[in-house]
XYZ file of C-alpha atoms in Angstrom:
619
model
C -94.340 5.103 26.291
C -90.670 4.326 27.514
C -91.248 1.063 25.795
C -91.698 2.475 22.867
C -89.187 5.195 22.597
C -86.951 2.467 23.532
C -87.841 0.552 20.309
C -87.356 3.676 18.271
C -83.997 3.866 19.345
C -82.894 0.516 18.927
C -84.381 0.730 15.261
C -82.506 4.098 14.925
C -78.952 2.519 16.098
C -79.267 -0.882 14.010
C -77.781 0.915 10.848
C -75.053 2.643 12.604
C -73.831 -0.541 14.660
C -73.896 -2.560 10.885
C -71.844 0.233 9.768
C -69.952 0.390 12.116
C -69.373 -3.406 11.948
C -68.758 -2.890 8.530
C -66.375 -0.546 8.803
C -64.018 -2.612 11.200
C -64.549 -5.713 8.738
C -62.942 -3.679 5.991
C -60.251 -2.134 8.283
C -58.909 -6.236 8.913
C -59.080 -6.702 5.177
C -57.098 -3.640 4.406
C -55.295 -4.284 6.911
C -54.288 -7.720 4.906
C -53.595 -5.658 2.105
C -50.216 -6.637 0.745
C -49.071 -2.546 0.094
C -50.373 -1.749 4.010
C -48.050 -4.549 5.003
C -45.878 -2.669 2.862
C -46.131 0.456 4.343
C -45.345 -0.898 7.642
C -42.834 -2.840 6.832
C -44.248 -6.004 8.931
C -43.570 -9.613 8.010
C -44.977 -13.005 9.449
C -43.335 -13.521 13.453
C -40.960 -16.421 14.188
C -44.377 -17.408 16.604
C -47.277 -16.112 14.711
C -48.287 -12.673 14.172
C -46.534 -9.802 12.869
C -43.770 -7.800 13.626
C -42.573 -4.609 11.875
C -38.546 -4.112 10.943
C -38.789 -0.408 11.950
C -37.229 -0.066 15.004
C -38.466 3.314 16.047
C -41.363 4.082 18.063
C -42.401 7.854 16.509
C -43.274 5.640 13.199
C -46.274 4.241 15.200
C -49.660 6.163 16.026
C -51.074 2.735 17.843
C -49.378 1.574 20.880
C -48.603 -1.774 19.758
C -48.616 -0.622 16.006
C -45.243 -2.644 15.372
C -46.975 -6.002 16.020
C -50.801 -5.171 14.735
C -51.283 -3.761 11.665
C -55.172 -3.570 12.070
C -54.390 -1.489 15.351
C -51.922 0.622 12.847
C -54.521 1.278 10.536
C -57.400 1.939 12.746
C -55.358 5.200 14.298
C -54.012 6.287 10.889
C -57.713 6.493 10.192
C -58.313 8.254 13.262
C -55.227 10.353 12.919
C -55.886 11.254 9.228
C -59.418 12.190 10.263
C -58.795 14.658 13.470
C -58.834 18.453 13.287
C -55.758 20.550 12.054
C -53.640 22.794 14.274
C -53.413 25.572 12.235
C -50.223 26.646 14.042
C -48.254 23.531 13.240
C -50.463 22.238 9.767
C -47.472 20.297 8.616
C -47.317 17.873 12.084
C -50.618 16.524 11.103
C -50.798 13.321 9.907
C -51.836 14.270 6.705
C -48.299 15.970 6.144
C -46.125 12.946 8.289
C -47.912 10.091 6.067
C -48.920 11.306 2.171
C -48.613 7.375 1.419
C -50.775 6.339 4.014
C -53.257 9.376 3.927
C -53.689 8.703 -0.301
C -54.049 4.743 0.108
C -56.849 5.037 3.053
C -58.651 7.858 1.068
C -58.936 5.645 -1.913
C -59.851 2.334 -0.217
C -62.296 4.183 2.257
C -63.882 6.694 0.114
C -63.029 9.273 2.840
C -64.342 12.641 1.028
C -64.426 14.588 4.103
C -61.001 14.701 5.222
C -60.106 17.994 7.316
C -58.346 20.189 4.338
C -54.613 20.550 5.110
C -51.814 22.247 3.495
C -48.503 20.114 3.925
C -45.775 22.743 2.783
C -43.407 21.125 3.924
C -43.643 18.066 2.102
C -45.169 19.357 -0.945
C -42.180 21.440 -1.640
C -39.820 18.301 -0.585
C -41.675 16.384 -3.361
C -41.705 19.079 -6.155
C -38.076 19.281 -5.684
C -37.381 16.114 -6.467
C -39.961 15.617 -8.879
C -40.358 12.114 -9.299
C -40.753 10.219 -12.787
C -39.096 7.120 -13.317
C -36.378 4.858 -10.872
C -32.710 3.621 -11.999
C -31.001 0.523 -9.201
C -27.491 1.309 -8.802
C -24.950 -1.352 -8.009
C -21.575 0.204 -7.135
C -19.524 -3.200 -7.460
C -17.234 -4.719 -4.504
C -14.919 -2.542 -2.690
C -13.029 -4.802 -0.613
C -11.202 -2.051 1.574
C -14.049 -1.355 3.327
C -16.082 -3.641 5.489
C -19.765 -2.442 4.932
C -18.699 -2.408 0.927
C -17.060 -5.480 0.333
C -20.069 -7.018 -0.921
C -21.201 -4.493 -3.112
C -23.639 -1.749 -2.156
C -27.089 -0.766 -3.960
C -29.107 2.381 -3.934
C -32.157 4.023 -5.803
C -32.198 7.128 -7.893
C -35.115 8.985 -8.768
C -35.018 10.933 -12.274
C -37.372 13.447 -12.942
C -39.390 13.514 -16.770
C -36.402 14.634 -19.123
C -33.587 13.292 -17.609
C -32.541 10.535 -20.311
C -33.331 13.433 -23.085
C -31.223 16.409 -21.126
C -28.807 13.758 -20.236
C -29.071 15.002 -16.708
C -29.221 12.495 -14.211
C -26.309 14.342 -12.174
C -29.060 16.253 -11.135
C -31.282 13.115 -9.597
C -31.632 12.356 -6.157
C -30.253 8.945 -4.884
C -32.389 7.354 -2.366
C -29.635 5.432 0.502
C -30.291 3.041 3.508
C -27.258 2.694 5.594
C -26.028 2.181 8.945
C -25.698 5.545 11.220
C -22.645 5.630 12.917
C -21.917 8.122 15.894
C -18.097 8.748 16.368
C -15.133 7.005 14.912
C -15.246 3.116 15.091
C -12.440 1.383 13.879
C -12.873 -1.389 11.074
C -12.342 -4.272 13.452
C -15.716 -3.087 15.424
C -17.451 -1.402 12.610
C -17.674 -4.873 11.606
C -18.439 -7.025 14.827
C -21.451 -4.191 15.257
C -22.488 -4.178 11.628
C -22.746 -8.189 12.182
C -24.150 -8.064 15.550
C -26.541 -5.364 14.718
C -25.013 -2.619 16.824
C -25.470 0.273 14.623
C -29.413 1.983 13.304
C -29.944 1.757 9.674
C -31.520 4.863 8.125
C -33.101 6.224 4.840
C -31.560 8.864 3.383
C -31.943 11.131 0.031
C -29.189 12.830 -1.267
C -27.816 14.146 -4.572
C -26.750 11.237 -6.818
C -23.626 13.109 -8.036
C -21.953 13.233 -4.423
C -23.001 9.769 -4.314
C -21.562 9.001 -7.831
C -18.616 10.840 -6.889
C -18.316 8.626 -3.599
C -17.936 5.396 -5.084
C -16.502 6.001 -8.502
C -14.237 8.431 -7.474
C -13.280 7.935 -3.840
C -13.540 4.810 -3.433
C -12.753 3.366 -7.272
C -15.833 1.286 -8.136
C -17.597 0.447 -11.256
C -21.520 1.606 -11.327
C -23.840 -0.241 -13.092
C -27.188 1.623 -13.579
C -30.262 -0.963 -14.079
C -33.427 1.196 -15.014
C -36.515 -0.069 -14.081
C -39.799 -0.250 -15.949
C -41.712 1.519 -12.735
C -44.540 3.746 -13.848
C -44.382 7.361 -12.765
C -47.133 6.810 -10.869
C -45.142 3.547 -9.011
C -42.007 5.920 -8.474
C -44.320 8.584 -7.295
C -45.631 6.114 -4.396
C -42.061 4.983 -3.261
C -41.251 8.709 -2.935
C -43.852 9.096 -1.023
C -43.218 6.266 1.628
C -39.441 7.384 1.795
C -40.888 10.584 3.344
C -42.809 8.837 6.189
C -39.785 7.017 6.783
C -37.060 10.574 7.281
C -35.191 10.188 10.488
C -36.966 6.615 11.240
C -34.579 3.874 12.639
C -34.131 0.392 11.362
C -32.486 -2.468 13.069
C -29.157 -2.911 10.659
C -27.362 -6.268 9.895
C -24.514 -6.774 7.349
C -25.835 -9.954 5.972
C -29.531 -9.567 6.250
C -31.692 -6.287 7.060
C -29.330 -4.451 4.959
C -29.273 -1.437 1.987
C -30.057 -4.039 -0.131
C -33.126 -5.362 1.716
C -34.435 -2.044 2.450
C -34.379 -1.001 -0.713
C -37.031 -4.210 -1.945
C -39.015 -3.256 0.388
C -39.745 0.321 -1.318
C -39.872 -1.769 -4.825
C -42.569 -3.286 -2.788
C -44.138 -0.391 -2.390
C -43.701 0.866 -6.016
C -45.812 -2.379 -7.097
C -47.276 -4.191 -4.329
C -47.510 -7.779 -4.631
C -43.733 -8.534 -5.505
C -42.334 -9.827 -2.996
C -39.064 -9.276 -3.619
C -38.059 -9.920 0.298
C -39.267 -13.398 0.569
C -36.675 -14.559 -1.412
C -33.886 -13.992 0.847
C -34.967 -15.520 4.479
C -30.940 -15.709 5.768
C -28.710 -13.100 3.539
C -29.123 -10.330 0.921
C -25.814 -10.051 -0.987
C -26.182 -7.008 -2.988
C -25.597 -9.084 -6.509
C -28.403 -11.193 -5.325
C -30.925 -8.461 -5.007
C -29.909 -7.589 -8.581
C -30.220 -10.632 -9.822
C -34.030 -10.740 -7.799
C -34.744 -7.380 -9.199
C -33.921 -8.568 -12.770
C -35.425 -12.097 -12.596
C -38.762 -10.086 -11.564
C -39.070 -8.307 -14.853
C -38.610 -5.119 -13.586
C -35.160 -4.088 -15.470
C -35.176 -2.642 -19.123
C -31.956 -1.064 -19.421
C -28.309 -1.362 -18.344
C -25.493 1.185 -18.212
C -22.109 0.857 -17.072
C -20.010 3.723 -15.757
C -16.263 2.956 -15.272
C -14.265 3.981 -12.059
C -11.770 6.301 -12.283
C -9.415 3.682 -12.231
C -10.482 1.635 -14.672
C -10.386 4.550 -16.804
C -6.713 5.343 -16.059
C -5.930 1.609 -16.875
C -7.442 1.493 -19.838
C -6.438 4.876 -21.313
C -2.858 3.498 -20.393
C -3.006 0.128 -21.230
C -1.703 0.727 -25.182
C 1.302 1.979 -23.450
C 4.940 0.443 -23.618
C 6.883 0.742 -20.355
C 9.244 3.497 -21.535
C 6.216 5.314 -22.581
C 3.977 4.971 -19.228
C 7.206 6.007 -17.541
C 6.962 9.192 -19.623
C 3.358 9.449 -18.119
C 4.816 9.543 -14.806
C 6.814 12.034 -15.471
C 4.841 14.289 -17.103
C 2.195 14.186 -14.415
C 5.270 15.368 -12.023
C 6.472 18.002 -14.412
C 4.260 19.694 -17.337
C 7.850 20.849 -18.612
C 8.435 17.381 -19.367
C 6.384 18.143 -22.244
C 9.060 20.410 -23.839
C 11.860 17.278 -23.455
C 13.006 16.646 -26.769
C 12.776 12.647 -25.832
C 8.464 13.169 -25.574
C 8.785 15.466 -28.547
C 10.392 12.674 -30.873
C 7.186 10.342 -29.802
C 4.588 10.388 -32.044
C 1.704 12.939 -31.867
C -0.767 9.751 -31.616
C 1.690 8.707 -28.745
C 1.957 11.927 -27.109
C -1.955 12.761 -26.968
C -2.569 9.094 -25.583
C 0.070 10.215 -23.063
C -0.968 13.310 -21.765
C -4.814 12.049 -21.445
C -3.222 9.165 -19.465
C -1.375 11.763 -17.348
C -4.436 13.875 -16.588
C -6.073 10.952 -15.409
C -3.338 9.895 -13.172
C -3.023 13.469 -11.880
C -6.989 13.112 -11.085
C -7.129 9.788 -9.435
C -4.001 10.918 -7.250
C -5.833 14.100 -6.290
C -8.934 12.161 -5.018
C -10.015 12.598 -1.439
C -6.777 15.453 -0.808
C -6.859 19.085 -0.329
C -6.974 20.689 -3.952
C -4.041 23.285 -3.556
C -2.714 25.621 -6.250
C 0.366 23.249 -7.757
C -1.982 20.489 -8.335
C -4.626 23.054 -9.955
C -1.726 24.365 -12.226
C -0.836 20.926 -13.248
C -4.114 20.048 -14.126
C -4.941 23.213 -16.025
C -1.174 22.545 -18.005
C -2.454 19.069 -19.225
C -5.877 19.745 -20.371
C -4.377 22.890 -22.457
C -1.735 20.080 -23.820
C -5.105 17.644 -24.825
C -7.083 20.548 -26.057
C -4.002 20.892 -28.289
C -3.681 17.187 -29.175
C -6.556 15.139 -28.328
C -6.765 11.899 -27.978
C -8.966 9.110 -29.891
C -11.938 8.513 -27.520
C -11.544 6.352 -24.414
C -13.565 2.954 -25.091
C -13.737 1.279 -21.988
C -14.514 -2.587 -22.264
C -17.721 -3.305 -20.275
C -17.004 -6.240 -17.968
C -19.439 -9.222 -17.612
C -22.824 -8.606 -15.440
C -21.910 -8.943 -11.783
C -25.621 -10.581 -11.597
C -24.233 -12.770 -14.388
C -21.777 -14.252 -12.173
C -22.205 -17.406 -9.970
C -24.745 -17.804 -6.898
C -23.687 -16.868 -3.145
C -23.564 -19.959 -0.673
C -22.148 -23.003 -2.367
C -23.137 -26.283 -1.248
C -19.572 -28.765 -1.783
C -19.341 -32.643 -1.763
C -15.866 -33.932 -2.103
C -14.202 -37.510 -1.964
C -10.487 -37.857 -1.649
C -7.361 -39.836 -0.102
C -5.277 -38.484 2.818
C -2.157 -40.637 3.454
C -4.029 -43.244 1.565
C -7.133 -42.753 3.894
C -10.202 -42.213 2.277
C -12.980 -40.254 2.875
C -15.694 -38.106 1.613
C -16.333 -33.892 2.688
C -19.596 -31.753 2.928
C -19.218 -28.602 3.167
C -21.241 -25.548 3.029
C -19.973 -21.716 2.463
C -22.704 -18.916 2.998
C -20.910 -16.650 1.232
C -19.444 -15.888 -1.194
C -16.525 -16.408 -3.858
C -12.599 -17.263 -3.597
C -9.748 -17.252 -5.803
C -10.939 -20.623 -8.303
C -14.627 -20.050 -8.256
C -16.442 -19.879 -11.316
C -14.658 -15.893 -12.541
C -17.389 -14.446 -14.680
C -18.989 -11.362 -12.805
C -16.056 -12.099 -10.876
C -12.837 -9.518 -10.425
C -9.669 -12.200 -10.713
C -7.216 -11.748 -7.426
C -10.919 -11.327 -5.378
C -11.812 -13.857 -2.530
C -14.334 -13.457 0.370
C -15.504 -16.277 2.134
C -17.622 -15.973 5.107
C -18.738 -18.745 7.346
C -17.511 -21.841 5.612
C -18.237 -25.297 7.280
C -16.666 -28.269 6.199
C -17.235 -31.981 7.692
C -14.939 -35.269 6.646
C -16.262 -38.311 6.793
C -13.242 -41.003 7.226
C -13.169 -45.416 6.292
C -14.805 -46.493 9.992
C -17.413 -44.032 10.271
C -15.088 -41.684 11.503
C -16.506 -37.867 11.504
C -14.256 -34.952 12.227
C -14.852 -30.971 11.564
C -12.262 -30.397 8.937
C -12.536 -26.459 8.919
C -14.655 -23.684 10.147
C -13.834 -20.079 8.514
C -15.526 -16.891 10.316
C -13.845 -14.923 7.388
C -11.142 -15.282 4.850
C -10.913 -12.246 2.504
C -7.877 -11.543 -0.131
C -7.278 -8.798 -2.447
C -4.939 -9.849 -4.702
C -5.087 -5.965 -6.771
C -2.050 -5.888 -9.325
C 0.943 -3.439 -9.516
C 1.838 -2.201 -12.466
C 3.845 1.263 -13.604
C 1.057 3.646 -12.744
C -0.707 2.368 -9.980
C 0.913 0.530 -6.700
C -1.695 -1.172 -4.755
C -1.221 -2.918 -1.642
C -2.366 -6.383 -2.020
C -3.303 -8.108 1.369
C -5.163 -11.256 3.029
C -6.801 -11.637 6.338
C -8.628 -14.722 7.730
C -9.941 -16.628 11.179
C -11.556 -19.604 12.257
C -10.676 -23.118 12.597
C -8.498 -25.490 10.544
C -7.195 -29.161 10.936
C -3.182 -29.020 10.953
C -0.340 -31.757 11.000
C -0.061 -32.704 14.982
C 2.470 -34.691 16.883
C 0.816 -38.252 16.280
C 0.893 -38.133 12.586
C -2.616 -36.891 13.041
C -4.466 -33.737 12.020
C -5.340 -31.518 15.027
C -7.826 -28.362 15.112
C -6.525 -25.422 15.688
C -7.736 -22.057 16.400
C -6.500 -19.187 14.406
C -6.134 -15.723 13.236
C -3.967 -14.607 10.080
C -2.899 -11.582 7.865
C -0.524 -10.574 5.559
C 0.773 -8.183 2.987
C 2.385 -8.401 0.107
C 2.169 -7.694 -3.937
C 0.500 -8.900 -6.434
C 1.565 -8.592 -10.512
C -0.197 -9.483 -13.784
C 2.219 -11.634 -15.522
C 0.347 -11.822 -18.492
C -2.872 -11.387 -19.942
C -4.317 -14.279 -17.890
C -1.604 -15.179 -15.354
C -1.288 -13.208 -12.040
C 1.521 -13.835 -9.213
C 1.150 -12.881 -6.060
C 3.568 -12.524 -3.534
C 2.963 -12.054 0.926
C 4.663 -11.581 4.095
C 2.047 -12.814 6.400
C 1.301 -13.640 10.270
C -0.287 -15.807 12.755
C -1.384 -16.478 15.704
C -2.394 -20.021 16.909
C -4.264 -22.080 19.388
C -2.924 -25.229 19.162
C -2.866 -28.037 21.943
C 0.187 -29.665 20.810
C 2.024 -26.670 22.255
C 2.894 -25.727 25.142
C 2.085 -21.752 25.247
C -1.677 -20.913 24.955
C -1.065 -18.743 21.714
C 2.047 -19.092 19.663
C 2.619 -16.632 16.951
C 4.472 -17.313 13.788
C 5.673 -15.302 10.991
C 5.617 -16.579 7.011
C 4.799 -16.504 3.200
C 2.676 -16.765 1.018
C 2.920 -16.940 -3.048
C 1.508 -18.632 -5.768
C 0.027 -17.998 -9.747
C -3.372 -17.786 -10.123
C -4.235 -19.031 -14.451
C -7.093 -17.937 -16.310
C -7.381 -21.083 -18.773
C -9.702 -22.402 -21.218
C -11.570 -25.157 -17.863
C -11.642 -22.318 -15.609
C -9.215 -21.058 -12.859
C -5.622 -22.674 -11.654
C -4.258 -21.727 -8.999
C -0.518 -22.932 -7.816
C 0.012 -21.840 -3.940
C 3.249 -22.065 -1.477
C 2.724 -21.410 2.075
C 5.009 -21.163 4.980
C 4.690 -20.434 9.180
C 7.513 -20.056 11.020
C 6.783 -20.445 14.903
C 8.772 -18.725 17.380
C 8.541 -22.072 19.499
C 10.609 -23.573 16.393
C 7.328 -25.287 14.652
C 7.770 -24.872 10.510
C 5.020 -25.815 8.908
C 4.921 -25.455 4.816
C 2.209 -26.343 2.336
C 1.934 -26.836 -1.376
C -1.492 -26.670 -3.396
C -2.583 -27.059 -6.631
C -6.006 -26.280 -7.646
C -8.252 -26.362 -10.975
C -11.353 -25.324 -11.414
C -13.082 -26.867 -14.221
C -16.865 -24.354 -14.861
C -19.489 -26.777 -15.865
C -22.140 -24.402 -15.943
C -22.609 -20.589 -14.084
C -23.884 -22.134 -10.898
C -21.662 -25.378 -11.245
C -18.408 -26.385 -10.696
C -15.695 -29.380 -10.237
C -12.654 -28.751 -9.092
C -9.967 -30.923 -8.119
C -7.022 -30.412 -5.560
C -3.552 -32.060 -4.487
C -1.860 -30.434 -1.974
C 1.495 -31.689 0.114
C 1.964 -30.694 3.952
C 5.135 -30.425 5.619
C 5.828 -30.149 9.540
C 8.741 -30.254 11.908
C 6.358 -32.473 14.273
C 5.663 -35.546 11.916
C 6.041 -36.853 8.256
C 4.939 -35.390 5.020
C 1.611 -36.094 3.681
C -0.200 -35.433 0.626
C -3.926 -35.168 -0.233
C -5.967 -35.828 -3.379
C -9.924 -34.862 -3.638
C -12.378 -34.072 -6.575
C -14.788 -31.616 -5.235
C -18.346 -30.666 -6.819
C -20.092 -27.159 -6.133
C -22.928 -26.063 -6.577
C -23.725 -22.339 -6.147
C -27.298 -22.013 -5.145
C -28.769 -19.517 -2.941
């Protein structure tokens, strides 16, 4: 009899253990599935496995969920599965993970899931009511670390937003490093590089973000809209909730906004793989570039800074008439002076719009008191009087249009009639005779550049190792006053006592102005200052004050630039250089440029230097 019953219950468990094996077979598939490793953000370990780029442990219902996403799964299902608490409805997993929850349901044909009502989410989503996604690239900002590159961010448009023209009223998805307290920029920057800071998700009205960067901070804003499917942008909405309050590790170069924000495109249309692409860095204008190459773009607009606008509106100005802009921004009773009321009323109206706009950009970022508010409201009642023809503001060249990141350079050359050849290779990203288009002209940044000579003999020496070298080379003009400045560190080879080069250590800034000479020619003129490691001298650090000026020409082959430099050493070391470089653009990603350049020192005899240089921009 026992016998028996003990058949009968082996026959009776047979299904259930082939279901059950079943069941865990098709949790490993899913757990395969490109959108789960979506959803958990995991990629392929250095060593084999996975590993997840959340950094946060409350994202996880498995123990080791960050490093198994078939564990992951398996408690999701669990989790998605277990009873509600009626008192808190909204903390069940249900309500933390709609992306997950939907996905599972679908692949798993779970009809029996405990019935939950996430309020909290639902009314989250209705308000932001998802329909289609626009990529926004606010360009380069060099003023501020974490911007200098560029920056990129989602927003989310609901149905009629391209009919009501109402995309103010979007929401702008952001990933960006949280910062507690009030780092400086010299350690906002080691962190941001090091890794030192949590990256987060964040969803916030587009128009403070639109009036963040185009306002605040003056930067263009392209808008790319992408083909995504309601349905896609519905899906990426839903993921961005699972991930509120969720840290990231954040990194300047790599795991940064731009990343992030491929991974939800990911998630829009799994299968993409947007991320692969970019194993090292993520430069902002590459992601753009990715994003476009991928098919996924089907409209561009352009929305002008403030600045920009001010320039342009100005820019049919003489300079006795932009000096009447000036003053009529100080004084609205300068429009009563019978010198503005000979002008034209063309010339007025272009004027006072200019005026208004300088009174605007001015009033950025300060306290809006009543004198400013009066001046304002005295101006527009002046344009409503005499308006002016419509601002057209000329769109610039695609920034995605504009040369590749890391440049790969060979170069062959004499040095005091020594041969030799160069390799050199710059991760990032542009300087002042690169390849301009996409390009602002006066813009360098150059981070971690390596170049190697190879000398007649075999001889092998590290000719120069930059951590950073970043100008701004902004012009002044009537209106508008900007600071133009340079700042760089690293290693360079310098003239020694032996009539050879030595490497040096270094760190360098300066100051200075910069003016547009003409349409196509810009001078530039800087106090600078440095301090050295050299072991020709005697101290272990010897500072030196200097110049630095020079014409940078926008020609027909590319970009010349003409360069004087000058340290002064308070150990009586003077040490002058002058450089001539042009650029000759073969193609977007390719470039030959050729340099001469004389050095002078008070430790040894002049010598000159000749190469021809070929680059090749390739990411």
């Amino acid at each position: 009899m026992l016998k028996r019953l003990a058949c009968l219950a082996l026959i009776a468990c047979a299904p259930l253990t082939a279901i059950a094996q079943g069941t865990d077979a098709r949790i490993e598939q899913l757990a395969n599935n490109p959108y789960w490793i979506a959803l958990g953000h995991y990629e392929r370990a250095k060593l084999g496995g996975w590993r997840s780029y959340v950094d946060d442990s409350k994202f996880f219902l498995a123990p080791d969920g960050a490093h198994h996403p078939d564990q992951e799964l398996a408690a999701t299902v669990q989790a998605i599965q277990a009873p509600v608490n009626a008192a808190n409805p909204d903390r069940h997993a249900q309500c933390v993970f709609p992306a997950r929850t939907r996905w599972l349901r679908d692949q798993l044909q779970l009809k029996n899931l405990p019935s939950v009502t996430c309020k909290d989410y639902q009314g989250w989503y209705k308000d932001i009511n998802p329909n289609s996604t626009v990529l926004i690239f606010p360009a380069a900002y060099l003023n501020s670390p974490s911007s200098m590159f560029g920056h990129t961010l989602l927003r989310i448009d609901h149905a009629d937003v391209q009919a009501d023209h109402t995309a103010l009223l979007s929401s702008a998805i952001n990933f960006g490093a949280y910062i507690e307290g009030s780092d400086n920029s010299i350690l906002y920057a080691w962190k941001g590089l090091a890794g030192g800071y949590p990256g987060l998700f964040s969803l916030v009205p587009y128009q403070q973000k639109l009036s963040e960067y185009r306002s605040l901070e003056n930067r263009d804003l392209w808008e790319y809209r992408l083909n995504l499917t309601p349905e896609e942008t519905g899906r990426m909405v839903e993921h961005v909730w699972e991930l509120r309050d969720i840290r990231f590790a954040y990194f300047f170069f790599d795991e940064n906004c731009s990343y992030r924000l491929l991974e939800l495109l990911d998630v829009a249309r799994p299968g993409l793989r947007l991320t692969e692409q970019f194993p090292l860095t993520a430069i902002p204008t590459d992601t753009v570039r990715a994003v476009k190459d991928a098919g996924l773009v089907e409209h561009i607009d352009y929305r002008p800074s403030r600045e920009r606008e001010l320039l342009t509106r100005a820019a049919p100005l003489n300079p006795d008439e932009q000096q009447w802009v000036l003053r009529v921004s100080a004084d609205q009773n300068q429009l009563k002076a019978p010198g503005f009321m000979a002008l034209g009323k063309a010339r007025q109206a272009l004027i006072q719009d200019a005026a208004f706009r300088l009174e605007r950009y001015r009033a950025t970022g300060q306290e809006r008191d009543q004198a400013t508010a009066q001046r304002s409201f005295d101006l527009l009642r002046a344009i409503n009087q005499n308006p002016p023809a419509e601002l057209e503001v000329p769109r610039p060249d695609l920034p995605e249009e504009g040369h590749e990141s890391r440049t790969w350079q060979l170069g062959a050359g004499s040095r005091d009639h020594h041969a030799f050849a160069e390799y050199g290779l710059r991760m990032a990203y542009h300087d002042l005779n690169d390849n301009l288009s996409g390009f602002p002209i006066g813009a360098q940044i150059e981070i971690l550049q390596l170049k190697l000579r190879e000398y007649e003999g075999n001889h092998w020496q590290v000719q120069q190792l930059d951590l950073a070298n970043i100008r701004s080379l902004t012009p002044r003009n009537e209106l508008l006053q900007p600071l133009s400045w340079e700042v760089s560190s690293g290693l360079e080879r310098v003239l020694g006592k032996h009539g050879d080069e030595t490497l040096v250590s270094h760190v360098n800034g300066g100051a200075g102005g910069s003016w547009q000479l003409s349409d196509s020619l810009l001078g530039f003129a800087l106090g600078t200052v440095r301090v050295e490691h050299n072991n020709d001298f005697d101290a272990f650090v010897s500072p030196a004050a200097g110049f630095d000026s020079g014409l940078l020409w926008r020609n027909s082959l590319g970009n010349l630039s003409l360069e004087a430099k000058g340290d002064y050493f308070l150990n009586g070391e003077v040490r002058r250089t002058l450089s001539l470089n042009q650029q000759w653009e073969l193609s977007r990603n390719l470039g030959l440029r050729l340099s001469a350049q004389r050095d002078f020192s008070q430790l040894t005899s002049a010598q000159n230097e000749v190469m021809l240089e070929l680059k090749w921009y390739h990411y």
